[in-house]
């Protein structure tokens, strides 16, 4: 066994073989001769799951016996991807299973391609949750992830004639072998209806919510295997079903209630993941989704707490900490208060004391359009009691604000949970800050901006409550599993402890100038490029020469992420090559992967423009030996795992101040890609780690961006004064890229001129072009580039999600590990 963990695992190759064949026979009802890859995959999963479930039982027993404090990670999204390879690696069974299957005449890598991605998330925030639960299990921390069991995850993207088409994602169509249904833990969740005020005999007021509708929450557990295979935590996802509950209140109250009554089609609640990120749609069903999974999860937590502590609530906040992944689960705050006040009969002060020591909140964005607000009217209809509770929280908070800033109504208006616009809105960010004991941003610069710009007065009210925890990624998935050749090379040089002690990678810096190591490192990169080129050929028909620079931008499509800046630069190169066939550049392939929110018109237009430009360039024999452009359809975790190991250049080019952190930037750099990036999010911290000679930083800083906007930025000034920019933008309006259909790409130009260029694409263009030229020159120095690439890998130790989790544990969660036998 090559891995350190493999020796910990008693299973032999023959045991694995037997288990797989047994499942082929007994679970799949087929045999070695008839089985196709899908059947092999299922049988192999079942064999692995046996191991997983045994460890799950020991873990749960250990947690129960120790009655440990645990973190409950509430997230509307968990972007898990595939689990097979990850579980095998974390159990230390990968090599043995690979051999076992080879002896059975099947190839494990082919078989693993059968697994659909678990795409229950949009992008960064959802993938972060997945990396975090991996680290929590690896660090033997008592933790549970809570979320929604969407029947359909993020849509599957097809590209037809260059345009994005959305198709439903069906990750469970043929059954998901990893999940376990737990009907014994079903919950009933109330919705709609009205609140009755009751007066007690001592003059006290009691509120009772008479719901108009009840839905059932059915939990599905996905085991989360820690590296080393000792702790197996769970991700518990709630599926909604119609309730057979007969609602007596509704029945007895008669006509009045009928008027209040609303029927949700219970099954629709967990049907589909909303494909928007960063723009809040304000849809009723989305609010119901949020409340549904929070209410189910809280009931689950309280049931478990009561099993150990009965009706004694005094230790609740010692045992339970709930992390809110953005404001999406913020409705859990009034829900807990409701349970404590209305159900447990606690007075407000005692309930607030508990609740405000239980919740902590992570902010992931400063973009105003991404800050969640719900119409008070909508809350009143769906969750009437919660609206009352929010008003009470706000009322008491406003008294505190009055004490601090007497008579200052402007500050009150700003800090209030309630926005008094034409339609009264509930600001979930404000609620989250007020209702939590800790608030964090996700990278240094982002946390500073949260403090200075988003919630400045909150910092004065509660000094120290706002902090930073820089994001991280799990090196198990994002290096060990996805880049096996590089992992092996690394282990040969520095030992095999790096997956859990990523700072050990700095040992590689000693070999940065070692010719043999450089050659091995770059050969692996080359082989990964060959493999990706084959995949690109299959998916798009485009042929890539692996000697080209592979320049990769993979992330959701957003104006602030500026895929169109990349596109403009590609057009500039194209034009330079047409004007001067000897234009000096190393051949380069630009690869994109991106999904656009289905309702985001300009984002879809940018995808269309990339595809049309790609078509033209790839078929233009004058340039296509030097320039290729590929848009890979249906970007997702499993595709990222193939693209990232093959990247030479990582595009991280958001407008400074807009990208909270980024995590793809870390994955690419870890795999030896060099970043072309702005001083934004975690790029700044990556630059600090790798040193300025190993990264291509360009563009406006946050302060310069603010100044430019304040001074009245006019993109026409740039357009009128730059021959190149003018030519490129005008080119987009012709029918050069869309023969016979001039104007099809005009919206991109339009957004950058009459649209005001809100993300300063034109303002950063020249600096970007220069940085790209530097990267091009640097690449031609083979040894120099190898050195830089090695240093990138060597300096990524900081960005393991284990480090992020340790910071959460020390500064926010205060957990102690619980070791499992
Ligand atoms: C309100 C709703 C429409 C919504 C849904 C999803 C709003 C936002 C999102 C997702 C946001 C997201 O993924 N943010 C990203 O979080 C990453 C992890 O912290 C960051 O690295 C990344 O910069 C940030 O854009």
Short mmCIF file of N, CA and C in Angstrom, two decimals, residues 163-234:
data_model
loop_
_atom_site.label_atom_id
_atom_site.label_comp_id
_atom_site.label_asym_id
_atom_site.label_seq_id
_atom_site.Cartn_x
_atom_site.Cartn_y
_atom_site.Cartn_z
N UNK A 163 -25.38 28.85 -27.64
CA UNK A 163 -26.17 29.41 -26.53
C UNK A 163 -26.39 28.38 -25.43
N UNK A 164 -26.48 28.87 -24.20
CA UNK A 164 -26.74 27.98 -23.07
C UNK A 164 -28.20 27.53 -23.06
N UNK A 165 -28.39 26.23 -22.92
CA UNK A 165 -29.72 25.66 -22.70
C UNK A 165 -29.69 24.96 -21.35
N UNK A 166 -30.73 25.14 -20.55
CA UNK A 166 -30.78 24.46 -19.26
C UNK A 166 -31.63 23.20 -19.36
N UNK A 167 -31.08 22.10 -18.87
CA UNK A 167 -31.81 20.82 -18.81
C UNK A 167 -31.82 20.37 -17.35
N UNK A 168 -32.87 19.67 -16.94
CA UNK A 168 -32.91 19.27 -15.53
C UNK A 168 -31.77 18.31 -15.18
N UNK A 169 -31.26 18.48 -13.98
CA UNK A 169 -30.25 17.58 -13.45
C UNK A 169 -30.96 16.48 -12.68
N UNK A 170 -30.62 15.24 -12.94
CA UNK A 170 -31.26 14.15 -12.22
C UNK A 170 -30.20 13.24 -11.63
N UNK A 171 -29.75 13.61 -10.47
CA UNK A 171 -28.63 12.88 -9.88
C UNK A 171 -29.07 11.58 -9.21
N UNK A 172 -30.39 11.41 -8.98
CA UNK A 172 -30.83 10.20 -8.27
C UNK A 172 -31.65 9.27 -9.15
N UNK A 173 -31.60 9.50 -10.46
CA UNK A 173 -32.47 8.74 -11.36
C UNK A 173 -32.35 7.24 -11.19
N UNK A 174 -31.14 6.76 -11.03
CA UNK A 174 -30.97 5.31 -10.88
C UNK A 174 -30.60 4.95 -9.44
N UNK A 175 -31.03 5.80 -8.51
CA UNK A 175 -30.76 5.56 -7.10
C UNK A 175 -29.38 6.07 -6.72
N UNK A 176 -29.28 6.64 -5.53
CA UNK A 176 -27.98 7.10 -5.05
C UNK A 176 -27.48 6.15 -3.98
N UNK A 177 -26.37 5.45 -4.26
CA UNK A 177 -25.93 4.41 -3.35
C UNK A 177 -25.38 4.92 -2.02
N UNK A 178 -25.12 6.23 -1.92
CA UNK A 178 -24.48 6.73 -0.69
C UNK A 178 -25.50 7.13 0.38
N UNK A 179 -26.72 7.42 -0.02
CA UNK A 179 -27.63 8.01 0.96
C UNK A 179 -28.49 6.98 1.66
N UNK A 180 -28.83 7.30 2.90
CA UNK A 180 -29.66 6.42 3.71
C UNK A 180 -30.87 7.22 4.19
N UNK A 181 -32.04 6.69 3.95
CA UNK A 181 -33.26 7.37 4.43
C UNK A 181 -33.45 7.04 5.91
N UNK A 182 -33.87 8.03 6.69
CA UNK A 182 -34.09 7.83 8.13
C UNK A 182 -35.52 8.17 8.52
N UNK A 183 -36.48 7.31 8.16
CA UNK A 183 -37.89 7.63 8.43
C UNK A 183 -38.16 7.80 9.93
N UNK A 184 -37.30 7.21 10.79
CA UNK A 184 -37.52 7.35 12.23
C UNK A 184 -37.31 8.79 12.70
N UNK A 185 -36.70 9.62 11.87
CA UNK A 185 -36.45 11.01 12.29
C UNK A 185 -37.23 12.05 11.47
N UNK A 186 -38.37 11.61 10.95
CA UNK A 186 -39.22 12.53 10.18
C UNK A 186 -39.72 13.67 11.07
N UNK A 187 -39.83 14.87 10.50
CA UNK A 187 -40.37 16.03 11.23
C UNK A 187 -41.59 16.60 10.53
N UNK A 188 -42.47 17.22 11.31
CA UNK A 188 -43.63 17.92 10.74
C UNK A 188 -43.37 19.43 10.82
N UNK A 189 -43.57 20.11 9.71
CA UNK A 189 -43.25 21.54 9.66
C UNK A 189 -44.48 22.36 9.32
N UNK A 190 -44.82 23.32 10.20
CA UNK A 190 -45.99 24.18 9.97
C UNK A 190 -45.68 25.32 9.01
N UNK A 191 -46.72 25.77 8.32
CA UNK A 191 -46.60 26.93 7.43
C UNK A 191 -47.94 27.68 7.41
N UNK A 192 -47.87 28.95 7.03
CA UNK A 192 -49.08 29.78 6.84
C UNK A 192 -49.91 29.88 8.12
N UNK A 193 -51.18 30.21 7.98
CA UNK A 193 -52.06 30.30 9.13
C UNK A 193 -52.00 31.65 9.83
N UNK A 194 -52.32 31.66 11.14
CA UNK A 194 -52.42 32.92 11.88
C UNK A 194 -51.93 32.73 13.30
N UNK A 195 -51.76 33.86 13.98
CA UNK A 195 -51.26 33.84 15.36
C UNK A 195 -52.38 34.25 16.30
N UNK A 196 -52.62 33.46 17.33
CA UNK A 196 -53.63 33.79 18.33
C UNK A 196 -52.92 34.36 19.57
N UNK A 197 -53.45 35.46 20.09
CA UNK A 197 -52.89 36.03 21.32
C UNK A 197 -53.75 35.56 22.50
N UNK A 198 -53.09 34.98 23.50
CA UNK A 198 -53.82 34.48 24.68
C UNK A 198 -53.32 35.23 25.91
N UNK A 199 -54.25 35.57 26.78
CA UNK A 199 -53.86 36.29 27.99
C UNK A 199 -53.89 35.32 29.16
N UNK A 200 -52.75 35.15 29.82
CA UNK A 200 -52.67 34.24 30.97
C UNK A 200 -53.29 34.87 32.20
N UNK A 201 -53.48 34.09 33.26
CA UNK A 201 -54.17 34.61 34.46
C UNK A 201 -53.32 35.64 35.21
N UNK A 202 -52.00 35.62 35.00
CA UNK A 202 -51.17 36.65 35.67
C UNK A 202 -50.89 37.81 34.71
N UNK A 203 -51.75 37.93 33.74
CA UNK A 203 -51.60 39.07 32.82
C UNK A 203 -50.57 38.86 31.73
N UNK A 204 -49.90 37.71 31.73
CA UNK A 204 -48.88 37.48 30.70
C UNK A 204 -49.54 37.18 29.35
N UNK A 205 -48.81 37.50 28.31
CA UNK A 205 -49.33 37.29 26.96
C UNK A 205 -48.66 36.07 26.34
N UNK A 206 -49.45 35.17 25.83
CA UNK A 206 -48.90 34.02 25.14
C UNK A 206 -49.38 34.00 23.70
N UNK A 207 -48.47 33.60 22.85
CA UNK A 207 -48.83 33.56 21.42
C UNK A 207 -48.92 32.12 20.96
N UNK A 208 -49.93 31.86 20.16
CA UNK A 208 -49.98 30.52 19.58
C UNK A 208 -50.19 30.62 18.07
N UNK A 209 -49.31 29.97 17.39
CA UNK A 209 -49.39 29.95 15.92
C UNK A 209 -50.26 28.78 15.49
N UNK A 210 -51.33 29.10 14.77
CA UNK A 210 -52.19 28.06 14.19
C UNK A 210 -51.87 27.95 12.72
N UNK A 211 -51.07 26.98 12.36
CA UNK A 211 -50.64 26.90 10.96
C UNK A 211 -51.79 26.53 10.03
N UNK A 212 -51.68 26.93 8.79
CA UNK A 212 -52.69 26.59 7.82
C UNK A 212 -52.34 25.33 7.05
N UNK A 213 -51.14 24.87 7.25
CA UNK A 213 -50.64 23.78 6.42
C UNK A 213 -49.45 23.12 7.12
N UNK A 214 -49.33 21.83 6.92
CA UNK A 214 -48.21 21.10 7.54
C UNK A 214 -47.51 20.28 6.46
N UNK A 215 -46.20 20.33 6.43
CA UNK A 215 -45.48 19.44 5.51
C UNK A 215 -44.53 18.55 6.30
N UNK A 216 -44.22 17.44 5.68
CA UNK A 216 -43.37 16.46 6.33
C UNK A 216 -41.94 16.61 5.82
N UNK A 217 -40.99 16.51 6.75
CA UNK A 217 -39.58 16.54 6.36
C UNK A 217 -38.95 15.17 6.58
N UNK A 218 -38.46 14.58 5.50
CA UNK A 218 -37.86 13.24 5.59
C UNK A 218 -36.35 13.38 5.45
N UNK A 219 -35.58 12.94 6.44
CA UNK A 219 -34.12 13.09 6.37
C UNK A 219 -33.43 11.98 5.59
N UNK A 220 -32.47 12.40 4.77
CA UNK A 220 -31.57 11.49 4.07
C UNK A 220 -30.16 11.79 4.57
N UNK A 221 -29.45 10.75 4.97
CA UNK A 221 -28.10 10.95 5.49
C UNK A 221 -27.05 10.52 4.47
N UNK A 222 -26.09 11.40 4.23
CA UNK A 222 -24.94 11.08 3.39
C UNK A 222 -23.74 11.01 4.33
N UNK A 223 -23.09 9.86 4.43
CA UNK A 223 -21.91 9.76 5.30
C UNK A 223 -20.76 10.61 4.74
N UNK A 224 -20.04 11.27 5.64
CA UNK A 224 -18.90 12.11 5.25
C UNK A 224 -17.66 11.52 5.90
N UNK A 225 -16.81 10.92 5.06
CA UNK A 225 -15.67 10.16 5.56
C UNK A 225 -14.45 11.05 5.73
N UNK A 226 -13.93 11.12 6.93
CA UNK A 226 -12.71 11.90 7.16
C UNK A 226 -11.49 11.17 6.61
N UNK A 227 -10.44 11.94 6.29
CA UNK A 227 -9.21 11.33 5.77
C UNK A 227 -8.56 10.51 6.87
N UNK A 228 -8.25 9.27 6.55
CA UNK A 228 -7.76 8.35 7.56
C UNK A 228 -8.87 7.41 8.00
N UNK A 229 -10.10 7.80 7.65
CA UNK A 229 -11.22 6.86 7.80
C UNK A 229 -11.69 6.60 9.21
N UNK A 230 -11.33 7.45 10.18
CA UNK A 230 -11.80 7.19 11.54
C UNK A 230 -13.17 7.82 11.78
N UNK A 231 -13.22 9.13 11.69
CA UNK A 231 -14.51 9.79 11.90
C UNK A 231 -15.33 9.78 10.62
N UNK A 232 -16.57 9.34 10.74
CA UNK A 232 -17.52 9.49 9.64
C UNK A 232 -18.70 10.29 10.16
N UNK A 233 -18.80 11.55 9.75
CA UNK A 233 -19.92 12.40 10.14
C UNK A 233 -21.05 12.26 9.15
N UNK A 234 -22.14 13.00 9.35
CA UNK A 234 -23.19 12.93 8.34
C UNK A 234 -23.58 14.31 7.82
#
